[in-house]
JSON list of C-alpha atoms in Angstrom, two decimals:
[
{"chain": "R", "resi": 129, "resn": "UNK", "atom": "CA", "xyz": [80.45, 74.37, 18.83]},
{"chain": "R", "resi": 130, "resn": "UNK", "atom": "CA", "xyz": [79.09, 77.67, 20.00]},
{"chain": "R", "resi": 131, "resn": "UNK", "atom": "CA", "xyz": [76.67, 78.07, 23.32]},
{"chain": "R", "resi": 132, "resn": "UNK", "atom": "CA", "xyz": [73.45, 79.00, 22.64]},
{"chain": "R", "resi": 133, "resn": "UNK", "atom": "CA", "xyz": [70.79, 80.41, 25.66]},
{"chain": "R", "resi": 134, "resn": "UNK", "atom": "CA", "xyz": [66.97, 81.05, 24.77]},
{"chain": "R", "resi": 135, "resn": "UNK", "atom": "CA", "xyz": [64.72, 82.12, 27.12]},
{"chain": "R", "resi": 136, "resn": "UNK", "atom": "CA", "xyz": [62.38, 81.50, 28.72]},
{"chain": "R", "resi": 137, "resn": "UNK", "atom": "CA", "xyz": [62.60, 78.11, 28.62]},
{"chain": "R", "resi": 138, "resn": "UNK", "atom": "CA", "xyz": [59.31, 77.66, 28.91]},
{"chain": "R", "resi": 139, "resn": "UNK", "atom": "CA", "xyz": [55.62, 79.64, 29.46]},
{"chain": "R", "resi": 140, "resn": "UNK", "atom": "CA", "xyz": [52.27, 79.25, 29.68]},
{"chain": "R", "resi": 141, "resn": "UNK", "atom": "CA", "xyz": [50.42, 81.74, 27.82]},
{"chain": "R", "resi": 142, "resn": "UNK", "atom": "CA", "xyz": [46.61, 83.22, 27.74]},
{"chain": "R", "resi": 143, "resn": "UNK", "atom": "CA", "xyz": [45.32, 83.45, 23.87]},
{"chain": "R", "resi": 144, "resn": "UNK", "atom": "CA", "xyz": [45.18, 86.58, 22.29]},
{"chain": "R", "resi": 145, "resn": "UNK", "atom": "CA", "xyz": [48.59, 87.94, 24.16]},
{"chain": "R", "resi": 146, "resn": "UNK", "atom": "CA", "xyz": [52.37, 87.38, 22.52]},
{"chain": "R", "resi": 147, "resn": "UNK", "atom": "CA", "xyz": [55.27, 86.83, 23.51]},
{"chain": "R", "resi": 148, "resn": "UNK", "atom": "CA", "xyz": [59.00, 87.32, 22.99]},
{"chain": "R", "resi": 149, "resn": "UNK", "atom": "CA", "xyz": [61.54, 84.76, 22.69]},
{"chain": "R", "resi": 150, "resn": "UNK", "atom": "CA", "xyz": [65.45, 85.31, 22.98]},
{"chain": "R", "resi": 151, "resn": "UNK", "atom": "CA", "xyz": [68.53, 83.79, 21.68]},
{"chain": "R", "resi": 152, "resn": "UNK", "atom": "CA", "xyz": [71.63, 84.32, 22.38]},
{"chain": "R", "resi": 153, "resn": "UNK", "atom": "CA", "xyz": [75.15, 82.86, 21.32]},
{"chain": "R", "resi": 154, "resn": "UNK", "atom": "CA", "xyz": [78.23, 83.31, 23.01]},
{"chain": "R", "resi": 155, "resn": "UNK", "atom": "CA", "xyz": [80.13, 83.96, 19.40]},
{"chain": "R", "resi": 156, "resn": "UNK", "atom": "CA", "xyz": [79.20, 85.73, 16.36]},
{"chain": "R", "resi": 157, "resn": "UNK", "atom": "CA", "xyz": [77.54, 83.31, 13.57]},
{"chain": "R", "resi": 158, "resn": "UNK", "atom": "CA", "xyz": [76.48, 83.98, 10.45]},
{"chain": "R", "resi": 159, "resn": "UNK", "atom": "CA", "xyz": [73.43, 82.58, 9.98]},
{"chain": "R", "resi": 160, "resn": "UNK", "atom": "CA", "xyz": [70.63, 82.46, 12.41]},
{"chain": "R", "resi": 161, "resn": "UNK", "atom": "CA", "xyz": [67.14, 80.33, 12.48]},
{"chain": "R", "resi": 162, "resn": "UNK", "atom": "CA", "xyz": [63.69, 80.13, 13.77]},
{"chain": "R", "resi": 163, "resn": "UNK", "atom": "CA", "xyz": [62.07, 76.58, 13.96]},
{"chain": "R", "resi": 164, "resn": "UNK", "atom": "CA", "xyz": [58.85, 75.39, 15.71]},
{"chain": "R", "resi": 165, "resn": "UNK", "atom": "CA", "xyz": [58.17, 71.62, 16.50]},
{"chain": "R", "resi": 166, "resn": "UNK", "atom": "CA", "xyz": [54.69, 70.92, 17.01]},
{"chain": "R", "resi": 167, "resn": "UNK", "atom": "CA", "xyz": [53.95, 67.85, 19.54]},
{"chain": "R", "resi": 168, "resn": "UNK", "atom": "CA", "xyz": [54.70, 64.58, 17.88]},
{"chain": "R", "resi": 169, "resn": "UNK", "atom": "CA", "xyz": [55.80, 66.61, 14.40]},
{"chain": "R", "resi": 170, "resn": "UNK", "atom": "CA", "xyz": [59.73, 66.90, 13.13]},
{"chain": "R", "resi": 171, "resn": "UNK", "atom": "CA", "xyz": [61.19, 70.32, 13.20]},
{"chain": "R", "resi": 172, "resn": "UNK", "atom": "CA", "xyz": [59.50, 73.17, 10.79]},
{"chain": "R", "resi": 173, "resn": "UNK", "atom": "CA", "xyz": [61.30, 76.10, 9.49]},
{"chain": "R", "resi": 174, "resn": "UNK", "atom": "CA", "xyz": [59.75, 79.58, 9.97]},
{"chain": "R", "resi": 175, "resn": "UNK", "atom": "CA", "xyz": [62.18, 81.79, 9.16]},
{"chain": "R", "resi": 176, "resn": "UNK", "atom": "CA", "xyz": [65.93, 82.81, 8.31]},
{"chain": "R", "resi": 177, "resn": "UNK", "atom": "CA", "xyz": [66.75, 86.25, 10.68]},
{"chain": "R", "resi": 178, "resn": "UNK", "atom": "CA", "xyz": [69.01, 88.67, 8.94]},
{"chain": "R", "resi": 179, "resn": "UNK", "atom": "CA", "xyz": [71.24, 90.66, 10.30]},
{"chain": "R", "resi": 180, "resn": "UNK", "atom": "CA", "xyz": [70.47, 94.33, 9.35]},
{"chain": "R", "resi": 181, "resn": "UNK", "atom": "CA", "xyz": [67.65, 92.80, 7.56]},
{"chain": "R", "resi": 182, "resn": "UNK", "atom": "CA", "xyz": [64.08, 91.81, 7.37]},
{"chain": "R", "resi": 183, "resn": "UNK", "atom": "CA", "xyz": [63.88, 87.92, 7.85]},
{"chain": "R", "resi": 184, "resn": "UNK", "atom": "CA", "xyz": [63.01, 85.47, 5.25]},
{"chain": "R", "resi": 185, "resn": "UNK", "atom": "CA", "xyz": [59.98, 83.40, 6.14]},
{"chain": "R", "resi": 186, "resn": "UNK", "atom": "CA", "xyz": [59.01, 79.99, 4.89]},
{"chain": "R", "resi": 187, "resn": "UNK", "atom": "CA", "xyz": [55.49, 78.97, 3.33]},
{"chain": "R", "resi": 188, "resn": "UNK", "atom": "CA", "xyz": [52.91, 79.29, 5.62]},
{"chain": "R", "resi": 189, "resn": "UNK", "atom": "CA", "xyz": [54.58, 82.03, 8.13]},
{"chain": "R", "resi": 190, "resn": "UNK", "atom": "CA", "xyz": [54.16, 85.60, 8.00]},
{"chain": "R", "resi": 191, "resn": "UNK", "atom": "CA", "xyz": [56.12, 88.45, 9.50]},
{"chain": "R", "resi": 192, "resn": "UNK", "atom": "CA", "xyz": [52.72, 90.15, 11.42]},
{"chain": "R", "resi": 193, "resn": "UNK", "atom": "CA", "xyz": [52.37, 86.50, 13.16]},
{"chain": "R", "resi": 194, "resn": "UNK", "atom": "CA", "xyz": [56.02, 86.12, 13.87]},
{"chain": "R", "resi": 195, "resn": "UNK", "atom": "CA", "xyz": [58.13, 89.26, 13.68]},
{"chain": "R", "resi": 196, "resn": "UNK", "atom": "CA", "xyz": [61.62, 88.49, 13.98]},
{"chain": "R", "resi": 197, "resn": "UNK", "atom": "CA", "xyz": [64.50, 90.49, 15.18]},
{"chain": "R", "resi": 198, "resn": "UNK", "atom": "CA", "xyz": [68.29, 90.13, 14.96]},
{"chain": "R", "resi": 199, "resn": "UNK", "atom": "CA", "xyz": [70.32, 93.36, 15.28]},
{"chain": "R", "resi": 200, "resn": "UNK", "atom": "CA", "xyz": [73.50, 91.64, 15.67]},
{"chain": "R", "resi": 201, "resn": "UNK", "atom": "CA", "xyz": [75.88, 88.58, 15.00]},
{"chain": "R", "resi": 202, "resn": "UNK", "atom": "CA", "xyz": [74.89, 86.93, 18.47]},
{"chain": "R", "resi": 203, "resn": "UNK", "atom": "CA", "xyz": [71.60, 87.78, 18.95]},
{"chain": "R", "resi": 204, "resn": "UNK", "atom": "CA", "xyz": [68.05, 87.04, 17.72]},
{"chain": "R", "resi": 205, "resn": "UNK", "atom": "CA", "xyz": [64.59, 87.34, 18.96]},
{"chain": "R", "resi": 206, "resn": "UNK", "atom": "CA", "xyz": [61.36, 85.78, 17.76]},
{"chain": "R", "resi": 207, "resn": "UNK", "atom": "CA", "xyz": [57.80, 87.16, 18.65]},
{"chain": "R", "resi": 208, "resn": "UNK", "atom": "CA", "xyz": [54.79, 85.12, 18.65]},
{"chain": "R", "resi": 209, "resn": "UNK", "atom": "CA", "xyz": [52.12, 87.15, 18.08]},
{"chain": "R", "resi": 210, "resn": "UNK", "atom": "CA", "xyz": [48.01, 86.98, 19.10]},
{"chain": "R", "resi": 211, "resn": "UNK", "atom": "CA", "xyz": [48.69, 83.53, 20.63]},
{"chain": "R", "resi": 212, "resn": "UNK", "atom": "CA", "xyz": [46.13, 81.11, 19.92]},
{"chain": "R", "resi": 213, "resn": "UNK", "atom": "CA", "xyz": [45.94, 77.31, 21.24]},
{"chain": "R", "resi": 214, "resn": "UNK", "atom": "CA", "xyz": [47.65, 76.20, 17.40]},
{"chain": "R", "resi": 215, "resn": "UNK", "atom": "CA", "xyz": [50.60, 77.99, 18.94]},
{"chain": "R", "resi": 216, "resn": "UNK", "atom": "CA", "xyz": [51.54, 75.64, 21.59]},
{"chain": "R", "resi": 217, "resn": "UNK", "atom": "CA", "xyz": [54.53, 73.91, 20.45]},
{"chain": "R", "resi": 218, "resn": "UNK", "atom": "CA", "xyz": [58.07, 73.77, 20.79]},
{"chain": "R", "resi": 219, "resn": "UNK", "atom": "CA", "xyz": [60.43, 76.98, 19.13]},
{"chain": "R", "resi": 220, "resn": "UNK", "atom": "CA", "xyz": [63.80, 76.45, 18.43]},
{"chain": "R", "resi": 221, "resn": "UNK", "atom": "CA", "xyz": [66.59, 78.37, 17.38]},
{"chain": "R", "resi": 222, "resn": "UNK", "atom": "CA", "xyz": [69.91, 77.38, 15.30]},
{"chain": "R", "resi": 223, "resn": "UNK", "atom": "CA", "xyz": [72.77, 78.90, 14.32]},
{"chain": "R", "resi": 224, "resn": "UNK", "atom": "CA", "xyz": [75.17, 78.05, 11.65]},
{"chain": "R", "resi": 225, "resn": "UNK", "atom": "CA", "xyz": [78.55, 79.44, 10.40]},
{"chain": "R", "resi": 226, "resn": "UNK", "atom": "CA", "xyz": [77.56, 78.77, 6.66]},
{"chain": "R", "resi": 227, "resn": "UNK", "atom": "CA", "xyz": [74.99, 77.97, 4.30]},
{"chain": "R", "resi": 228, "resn": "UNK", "atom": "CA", "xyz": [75.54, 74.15, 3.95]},
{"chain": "R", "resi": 229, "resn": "UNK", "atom": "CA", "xyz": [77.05, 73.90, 7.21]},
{"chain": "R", "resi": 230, "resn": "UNK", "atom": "CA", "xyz": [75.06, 71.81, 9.56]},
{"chain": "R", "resi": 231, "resn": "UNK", "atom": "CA", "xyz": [72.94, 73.37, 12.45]},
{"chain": "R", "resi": 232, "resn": "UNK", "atom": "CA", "xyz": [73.76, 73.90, 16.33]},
{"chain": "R", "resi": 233, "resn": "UNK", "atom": "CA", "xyz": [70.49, 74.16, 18.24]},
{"chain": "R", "resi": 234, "resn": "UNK", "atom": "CA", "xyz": [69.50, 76.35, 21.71]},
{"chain": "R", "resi": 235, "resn": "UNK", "atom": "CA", "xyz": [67.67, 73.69, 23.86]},
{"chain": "R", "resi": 236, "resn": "UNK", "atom": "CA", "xyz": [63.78, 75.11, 22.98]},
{"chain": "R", "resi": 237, "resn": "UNK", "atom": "CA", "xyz": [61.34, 77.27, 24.18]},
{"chain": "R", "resi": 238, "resn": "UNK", "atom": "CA", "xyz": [58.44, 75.24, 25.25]},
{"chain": "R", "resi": 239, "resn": "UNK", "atom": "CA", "xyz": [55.13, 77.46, 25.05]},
{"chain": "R", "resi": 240, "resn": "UNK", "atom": "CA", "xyz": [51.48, 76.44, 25.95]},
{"chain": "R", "resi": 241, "resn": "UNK", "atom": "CA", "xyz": [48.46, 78.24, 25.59]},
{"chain": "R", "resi": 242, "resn": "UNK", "atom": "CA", "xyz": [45.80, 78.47, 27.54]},
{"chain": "Z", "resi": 58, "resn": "UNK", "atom": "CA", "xyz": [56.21, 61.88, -1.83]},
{"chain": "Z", "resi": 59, "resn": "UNK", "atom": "CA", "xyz": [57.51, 63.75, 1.42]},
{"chain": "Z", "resi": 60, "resn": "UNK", "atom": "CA", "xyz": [60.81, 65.35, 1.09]},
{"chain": "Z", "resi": 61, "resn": "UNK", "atom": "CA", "xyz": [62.35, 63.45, 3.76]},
{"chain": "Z", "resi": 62, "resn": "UNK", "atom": "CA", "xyz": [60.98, 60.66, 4.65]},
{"chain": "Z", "resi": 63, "resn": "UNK", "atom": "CA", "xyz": [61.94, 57.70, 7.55]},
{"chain": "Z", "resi": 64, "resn": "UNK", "atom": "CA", "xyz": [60.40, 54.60, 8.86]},
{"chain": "Z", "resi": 65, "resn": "UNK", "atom": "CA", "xyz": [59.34, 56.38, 12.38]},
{"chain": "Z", "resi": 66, "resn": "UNK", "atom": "CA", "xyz": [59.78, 52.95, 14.72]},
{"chain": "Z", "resi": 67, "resn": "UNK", "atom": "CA", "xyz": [59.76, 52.53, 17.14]},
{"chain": "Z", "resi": 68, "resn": "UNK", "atom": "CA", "xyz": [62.64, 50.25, 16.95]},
{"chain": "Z", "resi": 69, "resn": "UNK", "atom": "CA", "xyz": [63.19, 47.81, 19.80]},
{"chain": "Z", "resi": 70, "resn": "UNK", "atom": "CA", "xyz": [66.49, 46.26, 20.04]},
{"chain": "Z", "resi": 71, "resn": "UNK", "atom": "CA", "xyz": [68.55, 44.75, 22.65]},
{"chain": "Z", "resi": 72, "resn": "UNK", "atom": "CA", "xyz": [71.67, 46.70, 24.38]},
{"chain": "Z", "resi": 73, "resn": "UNK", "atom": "CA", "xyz": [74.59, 44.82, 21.65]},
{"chain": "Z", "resi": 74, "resn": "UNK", "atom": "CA", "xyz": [72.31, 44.74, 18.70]},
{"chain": "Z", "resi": 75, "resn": "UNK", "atom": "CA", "xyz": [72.89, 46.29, 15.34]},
{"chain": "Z", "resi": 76, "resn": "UNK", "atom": "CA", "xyz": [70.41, 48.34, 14.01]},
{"chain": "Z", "resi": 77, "resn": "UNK", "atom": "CA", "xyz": [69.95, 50.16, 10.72]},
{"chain": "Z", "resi": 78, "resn": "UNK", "atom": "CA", "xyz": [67.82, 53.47, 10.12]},
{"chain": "Z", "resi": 79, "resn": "UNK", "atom": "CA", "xyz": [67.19, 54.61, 6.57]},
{"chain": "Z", "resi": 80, "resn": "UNK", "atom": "CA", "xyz": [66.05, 57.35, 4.77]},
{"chain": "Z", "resi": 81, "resn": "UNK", "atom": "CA", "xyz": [64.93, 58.91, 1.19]},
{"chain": "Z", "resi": 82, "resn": "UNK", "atom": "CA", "xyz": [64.87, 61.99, 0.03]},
{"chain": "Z", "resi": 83, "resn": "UNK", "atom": "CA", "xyz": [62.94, 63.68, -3.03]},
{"chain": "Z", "resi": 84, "resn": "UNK", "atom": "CA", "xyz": [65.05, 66.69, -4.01]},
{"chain": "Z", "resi": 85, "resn": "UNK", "atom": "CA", "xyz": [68.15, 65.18, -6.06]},
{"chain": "Z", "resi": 86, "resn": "UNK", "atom": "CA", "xyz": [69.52, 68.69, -6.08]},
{"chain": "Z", "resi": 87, "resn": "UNK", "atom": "CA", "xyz": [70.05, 68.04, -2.17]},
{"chain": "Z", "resi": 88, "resn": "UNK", "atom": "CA", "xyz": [74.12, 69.11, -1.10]},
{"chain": "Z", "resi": 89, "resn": "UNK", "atom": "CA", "xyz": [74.55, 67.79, 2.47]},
{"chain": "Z", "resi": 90, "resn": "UNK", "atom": "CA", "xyz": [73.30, 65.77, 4.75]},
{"chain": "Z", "resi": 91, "resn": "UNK", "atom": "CA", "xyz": [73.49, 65.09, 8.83]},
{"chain": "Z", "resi": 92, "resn": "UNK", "atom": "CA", "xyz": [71.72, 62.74, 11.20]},
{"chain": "Z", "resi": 93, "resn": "UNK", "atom": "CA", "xyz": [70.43, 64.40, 14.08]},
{"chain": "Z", "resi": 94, "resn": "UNK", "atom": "CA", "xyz": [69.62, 63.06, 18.04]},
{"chain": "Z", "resi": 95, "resn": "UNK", "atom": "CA", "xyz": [66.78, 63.90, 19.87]},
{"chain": "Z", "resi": 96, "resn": "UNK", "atom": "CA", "xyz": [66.18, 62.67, 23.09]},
{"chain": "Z", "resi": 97, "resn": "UNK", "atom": "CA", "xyz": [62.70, 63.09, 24.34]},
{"chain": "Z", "resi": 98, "resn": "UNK", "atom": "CA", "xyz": [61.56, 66.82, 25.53]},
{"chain": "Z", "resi": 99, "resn": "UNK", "atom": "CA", "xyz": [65.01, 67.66, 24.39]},
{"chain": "Z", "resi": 100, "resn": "UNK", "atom": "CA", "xyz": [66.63, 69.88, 21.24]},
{"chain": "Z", "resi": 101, "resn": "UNK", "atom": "CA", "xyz": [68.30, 68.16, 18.14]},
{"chain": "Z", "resi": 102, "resn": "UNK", "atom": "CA", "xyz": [71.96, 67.11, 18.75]},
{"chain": "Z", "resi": 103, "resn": "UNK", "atom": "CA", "xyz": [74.03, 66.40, 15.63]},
{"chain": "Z", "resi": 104, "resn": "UNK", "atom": "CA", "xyz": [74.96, 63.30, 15.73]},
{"chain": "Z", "resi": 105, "resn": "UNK", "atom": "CA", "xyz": [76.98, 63.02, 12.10]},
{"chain": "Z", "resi": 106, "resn": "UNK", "atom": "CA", "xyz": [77.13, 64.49, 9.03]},
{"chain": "Z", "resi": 107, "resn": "UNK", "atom": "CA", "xyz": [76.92, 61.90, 6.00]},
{"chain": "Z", "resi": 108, "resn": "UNK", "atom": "CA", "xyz": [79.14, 61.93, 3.11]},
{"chain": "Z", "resi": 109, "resn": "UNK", "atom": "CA", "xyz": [79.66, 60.03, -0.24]},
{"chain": "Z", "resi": 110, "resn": "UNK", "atom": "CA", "xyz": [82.29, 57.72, 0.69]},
{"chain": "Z", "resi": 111, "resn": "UNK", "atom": "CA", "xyz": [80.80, 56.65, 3.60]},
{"chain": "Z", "resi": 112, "resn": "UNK", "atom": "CA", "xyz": [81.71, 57.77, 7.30]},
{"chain": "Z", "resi": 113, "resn": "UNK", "atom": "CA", "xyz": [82.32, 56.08, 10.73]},
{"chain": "Z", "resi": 114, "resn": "UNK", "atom": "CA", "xyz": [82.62, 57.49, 14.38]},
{"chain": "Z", "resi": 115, "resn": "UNK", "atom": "CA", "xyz": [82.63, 54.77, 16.70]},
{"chain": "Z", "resi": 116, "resn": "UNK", "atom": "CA", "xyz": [79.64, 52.79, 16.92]},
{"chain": "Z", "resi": 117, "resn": "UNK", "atom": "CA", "xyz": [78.12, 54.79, 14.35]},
{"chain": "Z", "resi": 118, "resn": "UNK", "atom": "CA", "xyz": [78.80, 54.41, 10.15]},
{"chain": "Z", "resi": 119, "resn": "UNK", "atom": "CA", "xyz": [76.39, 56.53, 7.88]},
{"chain": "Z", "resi": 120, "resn": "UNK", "atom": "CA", "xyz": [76.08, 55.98, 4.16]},
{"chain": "Z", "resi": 121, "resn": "UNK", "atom": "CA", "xyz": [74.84, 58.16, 1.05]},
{"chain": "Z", "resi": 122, "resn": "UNK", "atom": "CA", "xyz": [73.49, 56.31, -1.90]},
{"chain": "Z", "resi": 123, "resn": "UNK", "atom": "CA", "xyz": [73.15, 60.10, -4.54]},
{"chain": "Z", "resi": 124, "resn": "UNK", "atom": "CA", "xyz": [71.65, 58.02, -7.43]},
{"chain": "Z", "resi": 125, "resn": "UNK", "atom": "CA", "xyz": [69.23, 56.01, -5.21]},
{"chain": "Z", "resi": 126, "resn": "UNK", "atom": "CA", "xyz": [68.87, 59.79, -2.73]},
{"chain": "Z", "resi": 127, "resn": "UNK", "atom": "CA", "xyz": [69.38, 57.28, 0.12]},
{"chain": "Z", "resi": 128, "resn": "UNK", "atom": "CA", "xyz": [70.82, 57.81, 3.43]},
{"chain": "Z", "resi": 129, "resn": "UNK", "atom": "CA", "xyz": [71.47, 55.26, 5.82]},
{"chain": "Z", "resi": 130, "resn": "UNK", "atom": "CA", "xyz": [72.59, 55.16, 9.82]},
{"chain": "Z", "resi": 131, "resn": "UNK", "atom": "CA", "xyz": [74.00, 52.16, 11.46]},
{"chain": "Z", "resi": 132, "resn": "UNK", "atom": "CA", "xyz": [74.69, 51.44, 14.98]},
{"chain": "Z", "resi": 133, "resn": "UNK", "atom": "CA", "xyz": [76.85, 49.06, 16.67]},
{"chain": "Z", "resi": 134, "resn": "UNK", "atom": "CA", "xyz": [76.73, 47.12, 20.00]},
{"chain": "Z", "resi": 135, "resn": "UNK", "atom": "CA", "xyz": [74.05, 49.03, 20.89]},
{"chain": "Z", "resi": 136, "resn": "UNK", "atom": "CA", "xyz": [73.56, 51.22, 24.02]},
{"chain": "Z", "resi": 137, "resn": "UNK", "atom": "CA", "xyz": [71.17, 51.55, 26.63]},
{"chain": "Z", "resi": 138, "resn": "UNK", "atom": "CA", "xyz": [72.26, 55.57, 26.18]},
{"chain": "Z", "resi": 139, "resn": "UNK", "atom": "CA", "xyz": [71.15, 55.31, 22.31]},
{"chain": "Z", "resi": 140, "resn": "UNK", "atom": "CA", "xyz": [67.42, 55.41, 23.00]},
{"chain": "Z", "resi": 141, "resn": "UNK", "atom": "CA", "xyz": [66.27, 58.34, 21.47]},
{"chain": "Z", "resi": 142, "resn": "UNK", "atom": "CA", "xyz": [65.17, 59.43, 17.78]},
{"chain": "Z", "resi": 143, "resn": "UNK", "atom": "CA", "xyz": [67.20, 60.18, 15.26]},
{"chain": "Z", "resi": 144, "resn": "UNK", "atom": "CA", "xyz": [66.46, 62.51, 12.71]},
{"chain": "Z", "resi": 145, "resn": "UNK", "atom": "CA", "xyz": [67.35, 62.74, 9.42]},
{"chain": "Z", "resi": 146, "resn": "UNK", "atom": "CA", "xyz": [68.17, 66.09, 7.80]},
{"chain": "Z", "resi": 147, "resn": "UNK", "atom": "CA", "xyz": [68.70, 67.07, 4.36]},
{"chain": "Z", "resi": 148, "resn": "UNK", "atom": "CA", "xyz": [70.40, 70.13, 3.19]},
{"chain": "Z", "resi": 149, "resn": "UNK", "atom": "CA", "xyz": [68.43, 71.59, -0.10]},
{"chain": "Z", "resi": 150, "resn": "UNK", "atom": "CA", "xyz": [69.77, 74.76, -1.05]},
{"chain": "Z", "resi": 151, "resn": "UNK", "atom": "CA", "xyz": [71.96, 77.25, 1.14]},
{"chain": "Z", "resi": 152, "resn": "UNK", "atom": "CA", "xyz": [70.64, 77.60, 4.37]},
{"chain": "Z", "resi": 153, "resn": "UNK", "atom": "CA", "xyz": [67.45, 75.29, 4.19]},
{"chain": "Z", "resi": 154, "resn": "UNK", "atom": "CA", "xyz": [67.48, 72.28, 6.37]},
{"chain": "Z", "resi": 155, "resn": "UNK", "atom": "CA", "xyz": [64.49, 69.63, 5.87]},
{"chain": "Z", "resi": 156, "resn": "UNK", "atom": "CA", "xyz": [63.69, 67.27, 8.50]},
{"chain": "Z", "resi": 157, "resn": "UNK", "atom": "CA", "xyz": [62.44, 63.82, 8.69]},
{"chain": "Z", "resi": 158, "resn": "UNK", "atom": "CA", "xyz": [60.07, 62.86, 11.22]},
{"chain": "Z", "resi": 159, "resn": "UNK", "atom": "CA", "xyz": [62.51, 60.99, 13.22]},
{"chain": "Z", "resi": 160, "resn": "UNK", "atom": "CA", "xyz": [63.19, 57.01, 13.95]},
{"chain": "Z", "resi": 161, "resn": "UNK", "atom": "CA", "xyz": [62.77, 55.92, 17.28]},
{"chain": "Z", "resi": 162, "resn": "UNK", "atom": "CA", "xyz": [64.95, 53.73, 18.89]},
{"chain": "Z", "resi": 163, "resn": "UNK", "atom": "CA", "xyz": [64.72, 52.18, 22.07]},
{"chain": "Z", "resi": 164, "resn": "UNK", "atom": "CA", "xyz": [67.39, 49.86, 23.49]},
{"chain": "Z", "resi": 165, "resn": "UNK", "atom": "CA", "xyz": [66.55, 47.69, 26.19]},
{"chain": "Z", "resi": 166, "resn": "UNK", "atom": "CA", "xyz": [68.35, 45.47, 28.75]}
]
């Protein structure tokens, strides 16, 4: 299955500041995802990234709170936005090479904020 | 009724026990279906996909029950290396992956 790098692996964060996560796979995929996993929870979708395309966001996740690029096949990034202590949680990213296909995870972002 | 829902454990067997995780789902439109790893601080690791007729690798045999929307996971002579939690993931429409909270295992010696 394809390689998949995020960075940072981890940060520590002051509220009110954002930051910019990165994924990267190491072969073009077709579909691309943005999860978060909340200490102690199961994995929550936030959003589908598009290539070309603005992302589709689940319930409860909006684009000013957690714009998401991907400008390519291999490449993605997430942005967590005016960082609060609620944001301290796990991101993931997945890729997939179809719709029903299952999911290949990157191995997280950890993020805690101070 | 959560869409995916699993017993969360923990489960405490002896290495060489047989243990059995299950899971139901709400949406009977659901296509596919996987069982996921996650050791602790880790990311998920797919451990199997599930399929009608029923499907082993190794240790592992996974069943779908469609009218009952009931997946199951069994493992075999248990490992030490099999302590971790194991997800259960349902696939309801074309991209859309829902996650149970996760089983625990542990396996002891």
């Amino acid at each position: 299955s394809a390689v998949i790098s995020q960075k940072p692996s981890r940060d520590i964060c002051q509220r009110g500041t954002s930051l910019t996560i990165q994924c990267q796979v190491d072969s073009q995929v077709t579909m691309m995802f943005w999860y978060r996993q909340q200490p102690g929870q199961s994995l929550t979708l936030i959003a589908t990234a598009n290539q070309g395309s603005e992302a589709t966001y689940e319930s409860g996740f909006v684009i000013d709170k957690f714009p998401i690029s991907r400008p390519n096949l291999t490449f993605s990034t997430l942005t967590v936005s005016n960082m609060s202590p609620e944001d301290s949680s796990i991101y993931l990213c997945s890729v997939a090479h179809e719709g029903n296909q299952p999911q290949h995870f990157g191995d997280g972002t950890r993020l805690s904020i101070l | 009724r959560k869409e995916v829902e699993q017993d969360p454990g923990p489960f405490n067997v002896p290495e060489g026990a047989t243990v059995a995780f299950n899971c139901t789902y709400s949406n009977s439109a659901s296509q596919s279906f996987f069982w996921y790893r996650q050791d602790c601080r880790k990311e998920p690791k797919l451990l199997m996909s599930v399929y009608s007729s029923g499907n082993e690798d190794g240790r592992f045999t996974a069943q779908l029950n469609r009218a009952s929307q009931y997946i199951s996971l069994l493992i075999r002579d248990s490992k030490l290396s099999d302590s971790a939690t194991y997800l259960c993931v349902v696939n309801s429409g074309y991209s859309t992956l829902t996650f149970g909270k996760g089983t625990m295992l542990l396996v002891s010696p």
